[in-house]
JSON list of C-alpha atoms in Angstrom, two decimals:
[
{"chain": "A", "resi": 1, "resn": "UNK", "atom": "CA", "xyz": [98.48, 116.54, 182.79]},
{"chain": "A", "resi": 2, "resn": "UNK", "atom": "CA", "xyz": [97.33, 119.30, 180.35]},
{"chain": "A", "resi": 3, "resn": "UNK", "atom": "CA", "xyz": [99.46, 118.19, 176.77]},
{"chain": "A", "resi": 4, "resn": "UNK", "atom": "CA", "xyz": [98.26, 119.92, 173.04]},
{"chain": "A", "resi": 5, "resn": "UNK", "atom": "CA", "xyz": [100.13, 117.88, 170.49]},
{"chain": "A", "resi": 6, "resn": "UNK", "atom": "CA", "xyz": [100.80, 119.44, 166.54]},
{"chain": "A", "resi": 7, "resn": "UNK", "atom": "CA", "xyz": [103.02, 118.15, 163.73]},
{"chain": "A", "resi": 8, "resn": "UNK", "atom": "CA", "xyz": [106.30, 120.30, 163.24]},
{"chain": "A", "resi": 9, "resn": "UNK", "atom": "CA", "xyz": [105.77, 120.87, 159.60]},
{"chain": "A", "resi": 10, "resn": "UNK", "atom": "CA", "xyz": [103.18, 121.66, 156.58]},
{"chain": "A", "resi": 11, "resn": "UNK", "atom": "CA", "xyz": [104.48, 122.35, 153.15]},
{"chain": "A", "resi": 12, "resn": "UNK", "atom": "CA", "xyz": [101.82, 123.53, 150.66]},
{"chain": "A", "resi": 13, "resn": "UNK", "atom": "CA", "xyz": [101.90, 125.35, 147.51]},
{"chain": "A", "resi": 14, "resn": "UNK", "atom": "CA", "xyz": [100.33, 129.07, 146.66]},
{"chain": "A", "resi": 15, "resn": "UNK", "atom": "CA", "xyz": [96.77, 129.13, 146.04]},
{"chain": "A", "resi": 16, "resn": "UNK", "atom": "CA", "xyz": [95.97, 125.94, 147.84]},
{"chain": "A", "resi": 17, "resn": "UNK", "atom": "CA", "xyz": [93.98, 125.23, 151.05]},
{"chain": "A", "resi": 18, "resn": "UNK", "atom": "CA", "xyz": [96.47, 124.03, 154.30]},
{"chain": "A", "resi": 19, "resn": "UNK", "atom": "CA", "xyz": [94.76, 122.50, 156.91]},
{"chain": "A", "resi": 20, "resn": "UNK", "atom": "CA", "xyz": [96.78, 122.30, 160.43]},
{"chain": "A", "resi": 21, "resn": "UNK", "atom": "CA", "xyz": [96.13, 119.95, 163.13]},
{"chain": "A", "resi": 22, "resn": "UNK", "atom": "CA", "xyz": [96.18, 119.55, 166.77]},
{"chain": "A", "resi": 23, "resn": "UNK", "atom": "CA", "xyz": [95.16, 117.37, 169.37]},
{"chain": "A", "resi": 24, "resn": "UNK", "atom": "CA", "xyz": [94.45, 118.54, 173.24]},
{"chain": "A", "resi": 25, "resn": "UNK", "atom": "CA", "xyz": [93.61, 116.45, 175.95]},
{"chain": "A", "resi": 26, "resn": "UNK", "atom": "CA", "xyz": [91.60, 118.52, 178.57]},
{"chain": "A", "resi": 27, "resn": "UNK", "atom": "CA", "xyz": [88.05, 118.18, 178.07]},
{"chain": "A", "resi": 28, "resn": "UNK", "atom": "CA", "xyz": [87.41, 120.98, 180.77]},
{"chain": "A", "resi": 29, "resn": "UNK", "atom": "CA", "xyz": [89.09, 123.49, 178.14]},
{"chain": "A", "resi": 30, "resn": "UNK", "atom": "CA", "xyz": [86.47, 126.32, 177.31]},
{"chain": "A", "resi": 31, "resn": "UNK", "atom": "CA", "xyz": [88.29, 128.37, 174.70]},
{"chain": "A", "resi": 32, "resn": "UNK", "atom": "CA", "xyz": [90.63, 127.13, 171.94]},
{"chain": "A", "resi": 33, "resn": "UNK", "atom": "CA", "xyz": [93.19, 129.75, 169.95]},
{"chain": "A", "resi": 34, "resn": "UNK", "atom": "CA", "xyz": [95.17, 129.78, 166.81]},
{"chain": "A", "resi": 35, "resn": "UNK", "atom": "CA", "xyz": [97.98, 132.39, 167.41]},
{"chain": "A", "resi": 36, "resn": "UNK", "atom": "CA", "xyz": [100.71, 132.96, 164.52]},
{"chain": "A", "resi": 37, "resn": "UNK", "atom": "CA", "xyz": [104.23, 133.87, 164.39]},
{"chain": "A", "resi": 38, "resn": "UNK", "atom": "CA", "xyz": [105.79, 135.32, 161.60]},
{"chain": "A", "resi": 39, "resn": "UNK", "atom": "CA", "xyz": [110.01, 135.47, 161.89]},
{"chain": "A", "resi": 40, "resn": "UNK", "atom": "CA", "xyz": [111.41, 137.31, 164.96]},
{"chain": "A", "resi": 41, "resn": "UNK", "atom": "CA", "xyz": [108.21, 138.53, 165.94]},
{"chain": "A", "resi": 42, "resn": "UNK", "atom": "CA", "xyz": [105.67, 137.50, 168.85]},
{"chain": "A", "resi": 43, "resn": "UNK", "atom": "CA", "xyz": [102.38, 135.55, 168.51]},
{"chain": "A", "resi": 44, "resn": "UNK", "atom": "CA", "xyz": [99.57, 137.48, 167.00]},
{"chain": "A", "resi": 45, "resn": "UNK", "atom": "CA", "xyz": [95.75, 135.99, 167.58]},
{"chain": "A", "resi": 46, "resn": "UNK", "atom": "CA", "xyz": [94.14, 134.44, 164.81]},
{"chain": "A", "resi": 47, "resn": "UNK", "atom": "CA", "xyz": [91.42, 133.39, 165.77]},
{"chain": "A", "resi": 48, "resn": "UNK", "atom": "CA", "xyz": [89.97, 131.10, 168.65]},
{"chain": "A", "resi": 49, "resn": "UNK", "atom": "CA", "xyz": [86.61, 129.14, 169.44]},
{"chain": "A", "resi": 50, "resn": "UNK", "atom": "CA", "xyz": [84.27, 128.66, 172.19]},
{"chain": "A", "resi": 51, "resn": "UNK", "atom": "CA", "xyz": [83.99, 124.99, 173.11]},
{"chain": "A", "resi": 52, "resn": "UNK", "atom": "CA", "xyz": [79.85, 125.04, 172.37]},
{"chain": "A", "resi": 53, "resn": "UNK", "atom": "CA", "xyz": [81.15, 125.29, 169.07]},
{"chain": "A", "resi": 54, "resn": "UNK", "atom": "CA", "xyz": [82.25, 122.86, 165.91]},
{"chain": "A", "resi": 55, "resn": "UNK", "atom": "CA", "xyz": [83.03, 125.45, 163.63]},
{"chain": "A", "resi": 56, "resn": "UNK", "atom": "CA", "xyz": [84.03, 129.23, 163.25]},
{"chain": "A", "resi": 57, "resn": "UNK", "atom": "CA", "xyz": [84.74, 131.15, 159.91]},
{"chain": "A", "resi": 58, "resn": "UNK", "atom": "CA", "xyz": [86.29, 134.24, 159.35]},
{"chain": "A", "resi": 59, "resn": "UNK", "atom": "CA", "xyz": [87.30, 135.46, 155.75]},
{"chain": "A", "resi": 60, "resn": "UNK", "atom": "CA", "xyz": [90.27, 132.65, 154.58]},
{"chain": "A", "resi": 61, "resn": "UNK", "atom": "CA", "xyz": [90.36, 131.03, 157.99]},
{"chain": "A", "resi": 62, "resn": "UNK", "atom": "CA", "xyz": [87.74, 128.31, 158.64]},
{"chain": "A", "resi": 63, "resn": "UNK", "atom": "CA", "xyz": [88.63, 126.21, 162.36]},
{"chain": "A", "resi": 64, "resn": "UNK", "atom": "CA", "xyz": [86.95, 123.19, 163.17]},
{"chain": "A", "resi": 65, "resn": "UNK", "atom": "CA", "xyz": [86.53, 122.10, 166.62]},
{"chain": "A", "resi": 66, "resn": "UNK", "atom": "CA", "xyz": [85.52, 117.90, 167.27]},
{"chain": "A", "resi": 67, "resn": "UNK", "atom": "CA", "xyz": [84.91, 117.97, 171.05]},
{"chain": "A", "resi": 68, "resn": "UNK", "atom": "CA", "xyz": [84.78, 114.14, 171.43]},
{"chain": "A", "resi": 69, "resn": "UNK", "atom": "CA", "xyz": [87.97, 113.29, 169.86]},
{"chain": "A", "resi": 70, "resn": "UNK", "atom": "CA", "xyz": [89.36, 116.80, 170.57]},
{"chain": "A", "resi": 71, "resn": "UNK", "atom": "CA", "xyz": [90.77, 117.33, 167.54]},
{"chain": "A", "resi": 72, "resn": "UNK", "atom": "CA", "xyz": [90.99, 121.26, 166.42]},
{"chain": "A", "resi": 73, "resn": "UNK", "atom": "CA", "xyz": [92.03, 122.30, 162.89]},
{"chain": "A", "resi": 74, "resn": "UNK", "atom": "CA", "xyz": [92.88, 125.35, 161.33]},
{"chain": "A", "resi": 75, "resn": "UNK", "atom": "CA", "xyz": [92.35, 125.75, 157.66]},
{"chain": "A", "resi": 76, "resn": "UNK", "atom": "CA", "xyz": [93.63, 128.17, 155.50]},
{"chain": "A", "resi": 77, "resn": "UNK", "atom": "CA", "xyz": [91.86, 128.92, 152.38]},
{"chain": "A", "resi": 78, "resn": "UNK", "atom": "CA", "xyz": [94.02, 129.89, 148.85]},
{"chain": "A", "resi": 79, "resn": "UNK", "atom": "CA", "xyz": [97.25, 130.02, 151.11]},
{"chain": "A", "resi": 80, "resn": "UNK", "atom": "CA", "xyz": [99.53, 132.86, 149.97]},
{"chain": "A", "resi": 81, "resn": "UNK", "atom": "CA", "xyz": [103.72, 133.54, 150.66]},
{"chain": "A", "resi": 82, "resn": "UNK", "atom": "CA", "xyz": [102.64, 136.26, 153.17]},
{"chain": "A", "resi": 83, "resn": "UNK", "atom": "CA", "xyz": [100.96, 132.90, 155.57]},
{"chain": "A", "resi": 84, "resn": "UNK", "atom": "CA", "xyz": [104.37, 131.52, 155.80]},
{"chain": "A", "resi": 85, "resn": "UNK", "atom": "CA", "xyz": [104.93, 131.32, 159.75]},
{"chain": "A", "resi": 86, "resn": "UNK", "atom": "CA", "xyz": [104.48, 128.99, 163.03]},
{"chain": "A", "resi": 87, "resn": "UNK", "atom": "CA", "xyz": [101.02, 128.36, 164.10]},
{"chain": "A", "resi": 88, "resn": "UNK", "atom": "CA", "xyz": [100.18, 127.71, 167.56]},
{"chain": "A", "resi": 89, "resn": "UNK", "atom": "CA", "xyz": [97.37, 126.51, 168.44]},
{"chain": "A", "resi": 90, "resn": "UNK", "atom": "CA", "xyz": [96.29, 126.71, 172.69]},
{"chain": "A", "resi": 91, "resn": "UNK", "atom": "CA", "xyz": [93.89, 125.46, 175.20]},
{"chain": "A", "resi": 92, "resn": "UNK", "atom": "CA", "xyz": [92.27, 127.45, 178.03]},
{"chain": "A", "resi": 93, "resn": "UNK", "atom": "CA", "xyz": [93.71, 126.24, 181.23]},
{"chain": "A", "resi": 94, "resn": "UNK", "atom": "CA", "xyz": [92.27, 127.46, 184.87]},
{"chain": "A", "resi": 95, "resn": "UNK", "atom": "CA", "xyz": [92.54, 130.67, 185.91]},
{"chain": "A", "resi": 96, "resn": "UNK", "atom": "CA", "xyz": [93.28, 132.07, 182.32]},
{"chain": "A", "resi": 97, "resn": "UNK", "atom": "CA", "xyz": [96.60, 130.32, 181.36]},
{"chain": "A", "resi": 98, "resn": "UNK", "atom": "CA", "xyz": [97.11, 128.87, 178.17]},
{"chain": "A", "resi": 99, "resn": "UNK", "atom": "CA", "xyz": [98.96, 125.44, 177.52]},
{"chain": "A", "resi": 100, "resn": "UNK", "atom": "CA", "xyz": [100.26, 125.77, 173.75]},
{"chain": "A", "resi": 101, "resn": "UNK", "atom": "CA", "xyz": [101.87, 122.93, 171.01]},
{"chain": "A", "resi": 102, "resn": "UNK", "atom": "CA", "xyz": [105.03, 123.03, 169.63]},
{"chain": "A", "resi": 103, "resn": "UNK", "atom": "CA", "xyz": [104.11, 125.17, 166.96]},
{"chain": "A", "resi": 104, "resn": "UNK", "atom": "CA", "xyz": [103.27, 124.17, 163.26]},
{"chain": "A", "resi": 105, "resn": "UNK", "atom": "CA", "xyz": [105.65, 126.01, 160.83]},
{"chain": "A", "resi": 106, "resn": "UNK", "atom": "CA", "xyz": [103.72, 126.33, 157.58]},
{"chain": "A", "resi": 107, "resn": "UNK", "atom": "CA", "xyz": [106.40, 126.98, 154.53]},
{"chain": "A", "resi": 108, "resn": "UNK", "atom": "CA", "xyz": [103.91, 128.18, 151.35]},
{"chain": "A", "resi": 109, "resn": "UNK", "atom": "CA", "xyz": [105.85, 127.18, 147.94]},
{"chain": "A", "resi": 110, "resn": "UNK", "atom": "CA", "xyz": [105.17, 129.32, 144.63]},
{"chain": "B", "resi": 1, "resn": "UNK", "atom": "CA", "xyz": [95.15, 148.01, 169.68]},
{"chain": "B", "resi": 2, "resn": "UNK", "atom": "CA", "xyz": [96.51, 146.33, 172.61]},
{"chain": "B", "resi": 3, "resn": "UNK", "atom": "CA", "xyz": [100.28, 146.86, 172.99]},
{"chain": "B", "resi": 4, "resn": "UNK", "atom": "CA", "xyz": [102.41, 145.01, 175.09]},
{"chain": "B", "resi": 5, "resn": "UNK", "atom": "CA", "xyz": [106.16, 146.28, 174.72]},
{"chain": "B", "resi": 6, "resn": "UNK", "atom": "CA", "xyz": [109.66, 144.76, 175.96]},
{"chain": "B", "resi": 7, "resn": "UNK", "atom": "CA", "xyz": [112.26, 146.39, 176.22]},
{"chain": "B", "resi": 8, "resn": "UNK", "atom": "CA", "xyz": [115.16, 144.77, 174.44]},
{"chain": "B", "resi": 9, "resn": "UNK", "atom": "CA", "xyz": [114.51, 142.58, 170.87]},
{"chain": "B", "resi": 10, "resn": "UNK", "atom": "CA", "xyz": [118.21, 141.13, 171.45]},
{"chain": "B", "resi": 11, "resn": "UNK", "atom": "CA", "xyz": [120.35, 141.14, 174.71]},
{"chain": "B", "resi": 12, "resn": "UNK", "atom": "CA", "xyz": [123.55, 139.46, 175.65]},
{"chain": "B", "resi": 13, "resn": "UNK", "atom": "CA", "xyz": [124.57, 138.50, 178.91]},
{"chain": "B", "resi": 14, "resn": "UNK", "atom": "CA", "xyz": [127.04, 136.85, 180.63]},
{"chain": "B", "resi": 15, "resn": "UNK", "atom": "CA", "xyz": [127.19, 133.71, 182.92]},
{"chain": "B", "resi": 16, "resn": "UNK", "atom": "CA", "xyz": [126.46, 134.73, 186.13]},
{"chain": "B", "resi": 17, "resn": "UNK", "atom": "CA", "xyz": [125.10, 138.17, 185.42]},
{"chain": "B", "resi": 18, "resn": "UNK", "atom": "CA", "xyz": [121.64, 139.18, 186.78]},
{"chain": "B", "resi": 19, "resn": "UNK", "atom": "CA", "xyz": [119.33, 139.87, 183.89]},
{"chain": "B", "resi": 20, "resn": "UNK", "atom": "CA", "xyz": [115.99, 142.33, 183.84]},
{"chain": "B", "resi": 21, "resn": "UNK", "atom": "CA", "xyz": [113.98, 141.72, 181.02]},
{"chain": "B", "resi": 22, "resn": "UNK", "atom": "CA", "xyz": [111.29, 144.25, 181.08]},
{"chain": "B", "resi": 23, "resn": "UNK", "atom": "CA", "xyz": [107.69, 144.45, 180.10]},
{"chain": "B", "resi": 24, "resn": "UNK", "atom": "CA", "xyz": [104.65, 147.03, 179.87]},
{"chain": "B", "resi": 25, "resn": "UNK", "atom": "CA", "xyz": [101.08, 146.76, 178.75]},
{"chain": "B", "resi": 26, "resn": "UNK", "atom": "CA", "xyz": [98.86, 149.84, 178.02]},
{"chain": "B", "resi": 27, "resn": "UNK", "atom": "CA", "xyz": [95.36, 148.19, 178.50]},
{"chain": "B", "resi": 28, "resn": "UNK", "atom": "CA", "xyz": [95.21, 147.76, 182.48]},
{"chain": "B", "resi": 29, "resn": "UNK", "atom": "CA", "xyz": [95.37, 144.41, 181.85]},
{"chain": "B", "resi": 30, "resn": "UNK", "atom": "CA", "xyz": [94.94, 142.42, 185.24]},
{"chain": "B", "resi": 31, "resn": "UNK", "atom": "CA", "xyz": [96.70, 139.10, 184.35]},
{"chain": "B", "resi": 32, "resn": "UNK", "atom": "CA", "xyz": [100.64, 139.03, 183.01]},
{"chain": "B", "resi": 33, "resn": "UNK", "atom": "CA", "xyz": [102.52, 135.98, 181.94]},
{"chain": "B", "resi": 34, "resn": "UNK", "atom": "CA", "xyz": [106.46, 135.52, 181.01]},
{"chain": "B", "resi": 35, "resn": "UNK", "atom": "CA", "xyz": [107.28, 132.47, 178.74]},
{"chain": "B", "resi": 36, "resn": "UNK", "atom": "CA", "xyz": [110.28, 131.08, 177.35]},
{"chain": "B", "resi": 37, "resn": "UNK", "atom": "CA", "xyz": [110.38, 129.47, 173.60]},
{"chain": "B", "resi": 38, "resn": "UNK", "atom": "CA", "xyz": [112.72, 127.19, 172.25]},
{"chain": "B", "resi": 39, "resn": "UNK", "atom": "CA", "xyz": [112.23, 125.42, 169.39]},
{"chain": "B", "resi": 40, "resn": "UNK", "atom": "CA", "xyz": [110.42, 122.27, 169.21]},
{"chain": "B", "resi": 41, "resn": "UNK", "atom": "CA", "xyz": [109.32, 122.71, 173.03]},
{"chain": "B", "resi": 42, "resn": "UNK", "atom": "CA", "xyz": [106.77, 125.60, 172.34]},
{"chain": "B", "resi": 43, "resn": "UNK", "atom": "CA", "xyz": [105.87, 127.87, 174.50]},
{"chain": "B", "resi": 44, "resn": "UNK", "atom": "CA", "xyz": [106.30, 127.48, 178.35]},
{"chain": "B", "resi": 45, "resn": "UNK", "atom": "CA", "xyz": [105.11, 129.50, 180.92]},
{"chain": "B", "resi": 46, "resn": "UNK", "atom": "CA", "xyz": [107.89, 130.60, 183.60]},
{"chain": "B", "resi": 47, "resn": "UNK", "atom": "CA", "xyz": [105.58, 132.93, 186.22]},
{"chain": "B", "resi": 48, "resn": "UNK", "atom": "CA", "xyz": [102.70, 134.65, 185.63]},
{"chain": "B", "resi": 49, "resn": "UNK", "atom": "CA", "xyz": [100.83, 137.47, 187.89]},
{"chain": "B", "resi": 50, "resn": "UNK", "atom": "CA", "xyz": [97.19, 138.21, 188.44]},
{"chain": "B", "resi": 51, "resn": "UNK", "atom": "CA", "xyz": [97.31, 141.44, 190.13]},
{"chain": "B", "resi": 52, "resn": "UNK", "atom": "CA", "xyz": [100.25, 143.69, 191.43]},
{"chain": "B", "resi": 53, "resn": "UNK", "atom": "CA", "xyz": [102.50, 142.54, 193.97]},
{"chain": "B", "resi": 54, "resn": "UNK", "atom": "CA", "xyz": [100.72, 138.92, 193.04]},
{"chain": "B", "resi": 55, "resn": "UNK", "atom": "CA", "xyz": [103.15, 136.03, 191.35]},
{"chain": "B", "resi": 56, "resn": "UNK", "atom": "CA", "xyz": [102.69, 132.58, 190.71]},
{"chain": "B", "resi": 57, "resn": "UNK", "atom": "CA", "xyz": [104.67, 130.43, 189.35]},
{"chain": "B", "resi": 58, "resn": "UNK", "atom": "CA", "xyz": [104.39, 128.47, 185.91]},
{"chain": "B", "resi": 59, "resn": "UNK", "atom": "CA", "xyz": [105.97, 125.17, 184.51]},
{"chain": "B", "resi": 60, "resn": "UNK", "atom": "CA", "xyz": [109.77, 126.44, 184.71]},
{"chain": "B", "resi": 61, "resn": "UNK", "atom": "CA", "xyz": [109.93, 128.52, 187.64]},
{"chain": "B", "resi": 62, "resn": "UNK", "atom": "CA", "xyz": [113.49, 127.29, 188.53]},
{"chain": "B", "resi": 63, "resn": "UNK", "atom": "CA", "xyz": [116.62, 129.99, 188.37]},
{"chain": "B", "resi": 64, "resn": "UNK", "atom": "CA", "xyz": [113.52, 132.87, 187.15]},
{"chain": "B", "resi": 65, "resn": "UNK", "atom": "CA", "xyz": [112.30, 135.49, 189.95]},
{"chain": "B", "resi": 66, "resn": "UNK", "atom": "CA", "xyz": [109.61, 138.03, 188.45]},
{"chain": "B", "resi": 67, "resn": "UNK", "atom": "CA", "xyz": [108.92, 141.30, 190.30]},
{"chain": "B", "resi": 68, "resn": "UNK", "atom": "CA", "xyz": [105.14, 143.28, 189.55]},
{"chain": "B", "resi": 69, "resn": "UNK", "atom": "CA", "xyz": [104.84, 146.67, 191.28]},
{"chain": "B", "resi": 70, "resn": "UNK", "atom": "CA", "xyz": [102.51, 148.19, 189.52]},
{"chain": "B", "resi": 71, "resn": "UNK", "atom": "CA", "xyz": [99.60, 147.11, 186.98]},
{"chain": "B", "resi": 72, "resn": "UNK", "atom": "CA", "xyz": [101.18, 148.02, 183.57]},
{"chain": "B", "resi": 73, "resn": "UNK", "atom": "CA", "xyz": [104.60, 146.36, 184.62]},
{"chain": "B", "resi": 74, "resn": "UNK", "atom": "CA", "xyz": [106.03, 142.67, 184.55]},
{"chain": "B", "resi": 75, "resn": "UNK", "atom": "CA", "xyz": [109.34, 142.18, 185.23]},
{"chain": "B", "resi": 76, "resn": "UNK", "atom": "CA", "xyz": [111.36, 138.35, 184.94]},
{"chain": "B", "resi": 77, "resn": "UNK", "atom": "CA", "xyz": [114.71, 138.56, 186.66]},
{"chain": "B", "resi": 78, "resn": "UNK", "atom": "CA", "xyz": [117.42, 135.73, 186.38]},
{"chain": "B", "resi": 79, "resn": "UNK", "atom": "CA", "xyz": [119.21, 135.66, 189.27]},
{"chain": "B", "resi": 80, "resn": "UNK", "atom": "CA", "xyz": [122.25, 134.34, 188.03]},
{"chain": "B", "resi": 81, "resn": "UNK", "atom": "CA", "xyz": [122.59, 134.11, 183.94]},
{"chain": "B", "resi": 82, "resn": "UNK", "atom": "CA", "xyz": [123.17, 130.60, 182.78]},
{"chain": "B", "resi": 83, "resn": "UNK", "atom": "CA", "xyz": [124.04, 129.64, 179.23]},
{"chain": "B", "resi": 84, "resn": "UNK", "atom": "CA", "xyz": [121.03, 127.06, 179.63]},
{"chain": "B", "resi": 85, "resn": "UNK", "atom": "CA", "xyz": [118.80, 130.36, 179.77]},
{"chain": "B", "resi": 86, "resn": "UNK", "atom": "CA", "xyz": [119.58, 131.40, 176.34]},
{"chain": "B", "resi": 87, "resn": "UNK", "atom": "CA", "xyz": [116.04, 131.57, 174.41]},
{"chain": "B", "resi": 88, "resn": "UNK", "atom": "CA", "xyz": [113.51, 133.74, 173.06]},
{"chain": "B", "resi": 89, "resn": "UNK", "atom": "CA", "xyz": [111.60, 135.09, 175.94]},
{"chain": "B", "resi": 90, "resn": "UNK", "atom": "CA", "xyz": [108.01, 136.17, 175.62]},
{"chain": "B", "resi": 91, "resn": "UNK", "atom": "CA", "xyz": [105.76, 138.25, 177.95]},
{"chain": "B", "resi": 92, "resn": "UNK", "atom": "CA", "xyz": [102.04, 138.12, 177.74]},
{"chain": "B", "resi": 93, "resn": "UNK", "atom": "CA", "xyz": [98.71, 140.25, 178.92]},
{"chain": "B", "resi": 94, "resn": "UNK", "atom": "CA", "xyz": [94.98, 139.22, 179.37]},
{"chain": "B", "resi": 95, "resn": "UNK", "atom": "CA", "xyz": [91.62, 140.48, 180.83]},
{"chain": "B", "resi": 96, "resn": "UNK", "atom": "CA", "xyz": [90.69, 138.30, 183.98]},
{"chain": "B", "resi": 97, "resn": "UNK", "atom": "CA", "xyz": [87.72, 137.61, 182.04]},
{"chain": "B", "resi": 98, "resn": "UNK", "atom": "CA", "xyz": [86.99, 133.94, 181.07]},
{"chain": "B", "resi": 99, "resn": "UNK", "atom": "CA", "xyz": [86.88, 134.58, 176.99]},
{"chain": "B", "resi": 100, "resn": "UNK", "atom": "CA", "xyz": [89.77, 136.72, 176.92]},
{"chain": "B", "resi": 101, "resn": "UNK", "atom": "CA", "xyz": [92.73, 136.14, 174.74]},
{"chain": "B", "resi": 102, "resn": "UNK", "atom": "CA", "xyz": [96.71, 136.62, 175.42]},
{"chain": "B", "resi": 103, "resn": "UNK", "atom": "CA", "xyz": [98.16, 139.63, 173.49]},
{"chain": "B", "resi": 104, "resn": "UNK", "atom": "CA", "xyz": [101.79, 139.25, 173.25]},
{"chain": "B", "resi": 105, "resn": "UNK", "atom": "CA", "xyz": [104.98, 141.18, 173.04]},
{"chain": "B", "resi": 106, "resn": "UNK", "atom": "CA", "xyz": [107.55, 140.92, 170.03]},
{"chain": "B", "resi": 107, "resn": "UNK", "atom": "CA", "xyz": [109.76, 138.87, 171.96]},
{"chain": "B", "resi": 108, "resn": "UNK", "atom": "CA", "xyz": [113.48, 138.92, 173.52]},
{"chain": "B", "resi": 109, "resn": "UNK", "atom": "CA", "xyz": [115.98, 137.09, 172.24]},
{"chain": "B", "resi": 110, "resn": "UNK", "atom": "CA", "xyz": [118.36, 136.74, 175.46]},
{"chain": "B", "resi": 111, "resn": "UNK", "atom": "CA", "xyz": [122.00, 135.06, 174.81]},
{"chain": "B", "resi": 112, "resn": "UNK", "atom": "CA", "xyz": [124.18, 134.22, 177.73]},
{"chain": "B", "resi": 113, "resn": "UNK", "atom": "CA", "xyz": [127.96, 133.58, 176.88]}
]
């Protein structure tokens, strides 16, 4: 079935670039999302990317889409305290459902 | 701004109770989606509706009931509260339309004792 597979954890310090992973296995999937979730709260949309595309930038956040090995990546540029939170990232499933990872938690050091 | 509301951040419940959680979207969204999150496992989806008076059901349908009268309105009902139920519930809303993301609610934190 569907799966979207992320590592748990990402440590960086402030001012550097963090780069999260993930790894989906439907090829149908037309639409890829980076949601975030800051502490007690619900999932916010980052940002997401048509599957016609391999890249998409918008101000800090540069994602990265390799269709073949589908492989999607979400990088953060000059990470600051405030980015501290789970990332999700999300495929497109039929009919408009999403199938999401585990979440990423991202803890930015000073 | 979309805004999807629920109507509790943090409920406790007993075992055995039946349990409402609420949830309302202001955009005339067609699609709605309840998911539960526990850590490590994500996000998975429990029902989800495409229309009113339409259901169907998600990855972890089991003990869950959800109840859509009108557009704006999703409701997930636990029939009878088991301590296994105790998570962070999340309710979602979408456009039908193919490029349209999920805007979520903050979130209920639901304990059963």
């Amino acid at each position: 079935g569907e799966d979207v597979e992320q590592s748990l954890f990402l440590s960086v310090r402030e001012g550097d670039s963090s780069v999260i992973n993930c790894t989906y296995t439907d090829s149908s999937s037309t639409y890829l999302y980076w949601y975030k979730q800051e502490p007690g709260a619900g999932l916010q949309l980052l940002t997401y990317i048509f599957s016609n595309m391999d890249m998409k930038q918008d101000q800090r956040l540069t994602v990265l889409l390799n269709k073949k090995d589908k492989h999607l990546s979400l990088r953060i540029a000059d990470t600051q305290t405030g980015d501290s939170a789970i990332y999700f990232c999300a495929e497109r499933s039929e009919g408009g459902k999403l199938i999401f990872g585990q979440g990423t938690e991202l803890s930015v050091k000073p | 701004d979309v805004k999807v509301t629920q109507s509790s951040r943090y409920l406790v419940k007993r075992t055995g109770e039946k349990v409402f959680l609420e949830c309302v979207q202001d955009m005339d969204h067609e699609n709605m989606f309840w998911y539960r999150q526990d850590p490590g496992l994500g996000l998975r989806l429990i029902y989800f509706s495409y229309d009113v008076k339409m259901k169907e059901k998600g990855d972890i349908p089991e003990g869950y009931s959800v109840s859509r009268e009108k557009k704006e309105r999703f409701s997930l009902i636990l029939e009878s509260a088991s301590t296994n139920q105790t998570s962070m519930y999340l309710c979602a809303s979408s456009l039908h339309r193919d490029n349209q993301p999920q805007h979520f609610g903050d979130g209920t934190r639901l304990s059963i004792l």
